[in-house]
Tab-separated table of C-alpha atoms in Angstrom:
chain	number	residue	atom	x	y	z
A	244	UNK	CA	-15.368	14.926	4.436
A	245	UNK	CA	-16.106	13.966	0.783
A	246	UNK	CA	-16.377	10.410	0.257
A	247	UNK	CA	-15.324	9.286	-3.503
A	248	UNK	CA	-14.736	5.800	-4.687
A	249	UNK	CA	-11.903	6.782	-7.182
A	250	UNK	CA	-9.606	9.744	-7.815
A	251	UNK	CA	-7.222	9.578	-10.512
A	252	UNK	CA	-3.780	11.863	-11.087
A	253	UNK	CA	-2.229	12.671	-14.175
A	254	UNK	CA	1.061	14.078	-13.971
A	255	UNK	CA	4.668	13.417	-14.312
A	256	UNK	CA	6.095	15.402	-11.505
A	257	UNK	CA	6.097	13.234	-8.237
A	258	UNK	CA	6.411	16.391	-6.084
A	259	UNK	CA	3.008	17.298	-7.506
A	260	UNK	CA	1.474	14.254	-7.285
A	261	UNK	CA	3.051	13.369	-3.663
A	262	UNK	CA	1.206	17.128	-2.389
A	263	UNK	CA	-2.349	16.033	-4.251
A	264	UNK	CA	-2.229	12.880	-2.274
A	265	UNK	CA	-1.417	14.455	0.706
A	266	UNK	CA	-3.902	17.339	0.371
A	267	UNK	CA	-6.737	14.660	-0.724
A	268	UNK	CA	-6.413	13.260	2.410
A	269	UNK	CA	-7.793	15.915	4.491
A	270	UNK	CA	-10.496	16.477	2.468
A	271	UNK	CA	-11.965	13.493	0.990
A	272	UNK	CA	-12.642	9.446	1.957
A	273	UNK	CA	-11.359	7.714	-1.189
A	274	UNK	CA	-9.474	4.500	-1.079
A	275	UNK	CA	-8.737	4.317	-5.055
A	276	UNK	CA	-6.438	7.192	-5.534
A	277	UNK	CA	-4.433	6.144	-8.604
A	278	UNK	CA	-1.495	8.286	-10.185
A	279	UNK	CA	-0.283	7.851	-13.769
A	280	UNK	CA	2.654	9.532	-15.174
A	281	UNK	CA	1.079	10.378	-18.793
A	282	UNK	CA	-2.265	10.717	-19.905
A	283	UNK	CA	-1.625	7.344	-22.171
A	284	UNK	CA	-1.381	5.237	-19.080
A	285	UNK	CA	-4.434	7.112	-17.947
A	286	UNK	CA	-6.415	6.761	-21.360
A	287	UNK	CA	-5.352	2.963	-21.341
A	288	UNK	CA	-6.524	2.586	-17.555
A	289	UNK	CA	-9.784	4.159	-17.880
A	290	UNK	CA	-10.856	2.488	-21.309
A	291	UNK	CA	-10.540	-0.820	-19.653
A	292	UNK	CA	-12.760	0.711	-16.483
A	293	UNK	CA	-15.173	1.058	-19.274
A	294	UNK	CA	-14.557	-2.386	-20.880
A	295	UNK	CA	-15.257	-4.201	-17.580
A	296	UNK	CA	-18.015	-1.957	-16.211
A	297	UNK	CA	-16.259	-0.370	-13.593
A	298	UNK	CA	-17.220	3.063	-12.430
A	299	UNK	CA	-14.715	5.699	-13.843
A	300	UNK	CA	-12.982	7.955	-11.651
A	301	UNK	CA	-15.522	10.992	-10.289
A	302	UNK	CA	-12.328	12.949	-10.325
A	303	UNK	CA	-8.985	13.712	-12.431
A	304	UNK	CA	-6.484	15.710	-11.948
A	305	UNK	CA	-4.790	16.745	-15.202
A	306	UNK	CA	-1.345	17.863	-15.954
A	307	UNK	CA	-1.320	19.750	-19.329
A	308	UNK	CA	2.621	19.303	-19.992
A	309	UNK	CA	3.662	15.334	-19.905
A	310	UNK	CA	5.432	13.364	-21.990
A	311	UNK	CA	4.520	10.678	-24.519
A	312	UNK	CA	0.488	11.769	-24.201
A	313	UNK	CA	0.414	15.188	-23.104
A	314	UNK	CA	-3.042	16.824	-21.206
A	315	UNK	CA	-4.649	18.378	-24.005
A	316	UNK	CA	-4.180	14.849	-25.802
A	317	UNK	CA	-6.087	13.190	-23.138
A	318	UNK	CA	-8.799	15.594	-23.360
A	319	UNK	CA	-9.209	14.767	-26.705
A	320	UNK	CA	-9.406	11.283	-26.617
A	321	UNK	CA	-11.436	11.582	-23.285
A	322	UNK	CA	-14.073	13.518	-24.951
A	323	UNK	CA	-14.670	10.738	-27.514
A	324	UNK	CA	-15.127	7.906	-24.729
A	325	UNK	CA	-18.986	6.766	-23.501
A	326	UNK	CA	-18.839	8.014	-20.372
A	327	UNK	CA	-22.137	8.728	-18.490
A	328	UNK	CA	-21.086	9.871	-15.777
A	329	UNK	CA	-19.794	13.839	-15.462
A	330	UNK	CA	-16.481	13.984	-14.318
A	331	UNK	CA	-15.292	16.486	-12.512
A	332	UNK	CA	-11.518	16.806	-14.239
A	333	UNK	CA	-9.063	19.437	-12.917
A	334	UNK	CA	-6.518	21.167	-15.495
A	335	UNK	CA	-3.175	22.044	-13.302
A	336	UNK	CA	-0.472	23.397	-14.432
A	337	UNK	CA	2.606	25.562	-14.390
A	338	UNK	CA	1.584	27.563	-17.163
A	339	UNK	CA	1.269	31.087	-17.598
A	340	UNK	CA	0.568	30.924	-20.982
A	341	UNK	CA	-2.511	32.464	-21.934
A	342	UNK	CA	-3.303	30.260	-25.228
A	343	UNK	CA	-3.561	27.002	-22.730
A	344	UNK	CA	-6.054	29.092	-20.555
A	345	UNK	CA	-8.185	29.689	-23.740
A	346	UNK	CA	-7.646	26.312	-25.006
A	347	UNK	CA	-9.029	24.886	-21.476
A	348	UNK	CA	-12.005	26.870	-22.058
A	349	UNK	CA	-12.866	25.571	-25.343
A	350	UNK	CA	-12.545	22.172	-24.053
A	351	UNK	CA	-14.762	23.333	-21.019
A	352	UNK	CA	-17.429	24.842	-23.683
A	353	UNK	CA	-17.822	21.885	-25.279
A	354	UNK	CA	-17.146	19.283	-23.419
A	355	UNK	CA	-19.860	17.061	-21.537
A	356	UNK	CA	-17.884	16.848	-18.254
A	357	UNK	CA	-17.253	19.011	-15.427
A	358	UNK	CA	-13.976	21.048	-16.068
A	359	UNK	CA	-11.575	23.638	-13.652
A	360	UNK	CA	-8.578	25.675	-14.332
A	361	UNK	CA	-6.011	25.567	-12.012
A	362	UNK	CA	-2.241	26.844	-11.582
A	363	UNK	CA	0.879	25.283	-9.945
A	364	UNK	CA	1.379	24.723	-7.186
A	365	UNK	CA	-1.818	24.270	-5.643
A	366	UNK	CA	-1.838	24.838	-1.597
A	367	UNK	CA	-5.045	24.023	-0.894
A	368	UNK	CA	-8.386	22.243	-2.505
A	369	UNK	CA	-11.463	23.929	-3.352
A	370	UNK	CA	-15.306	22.114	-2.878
A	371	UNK	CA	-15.293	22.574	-6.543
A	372	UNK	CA	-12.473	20.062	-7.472
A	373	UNK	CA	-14.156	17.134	-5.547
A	374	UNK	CA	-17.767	18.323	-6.295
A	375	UNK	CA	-19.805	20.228	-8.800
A	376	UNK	CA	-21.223	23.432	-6.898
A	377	UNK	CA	-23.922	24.924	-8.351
A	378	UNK	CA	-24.322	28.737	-7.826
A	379	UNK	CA	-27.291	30.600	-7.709
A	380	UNK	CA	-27.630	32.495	-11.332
């Protein structure tokens, strides 16, 4: 099993977030698993990480449709943030809209952190949303 010392969830549906939490379980070691219901509260929790020197979260998962700060919102202000560290940040959502797939991979082109696509519902989680796998070019 992965071990990670924080894991943070972004999203407003507690169906989704009850199912990450459950699926997390069986694949990773993490006792800081901490769910927020907009990327504000998210934004807000992590800048103060940063403020008191605490390791940010290795992973997010990241609801694109919330209210009050929405994914794409986050992203932005996430981007701006002194973060060392690559995180490894997960884009779910219900989606089919082909402008938010393209608009997740300009964030992923420029962006200094580690990001994935995926739709709603998930059933299962990858290696790649716990841990950066490197394939052979």
């Amino acid at each position: 099993m992965k071990k990670l010392n924080s894991i943070y969830i972004i999203d407003d549906d507690p169906i989704t977030v009850f199912g990450l939490r459950k699926m997390l379980k069986t694949v990773t070691i993490c006792k800081d698993i901490t769910d927020f219901e907009n990327g504000r509260l998210a934004l807000e929790a992590l800048k103060k990480r940063i403020e008191l020197k605490i390791p940010c979260p290795e992973v997010i998962f990241l609801d694109i449709n919330m209210p009050i700060m929405d994914g794409w919102e986050f992203l932005e202000e996430l981007v701006c943030l002194n973060i060392p560290e690559k995180l490894i940040i997960n884009v779910i959502t219900s989606s089919i809209d082909p402008i938010d797939y393209k608009r997740w991979n300009d964030f992923r082109l420029n962006c200094w952190h580690y990001l994935n696509f995926k739709n709603k519902p998930l059933y299962k989680l990858e290696a790649t949303d716990l841990s950066r796998v490197h394939l052979a070019s």
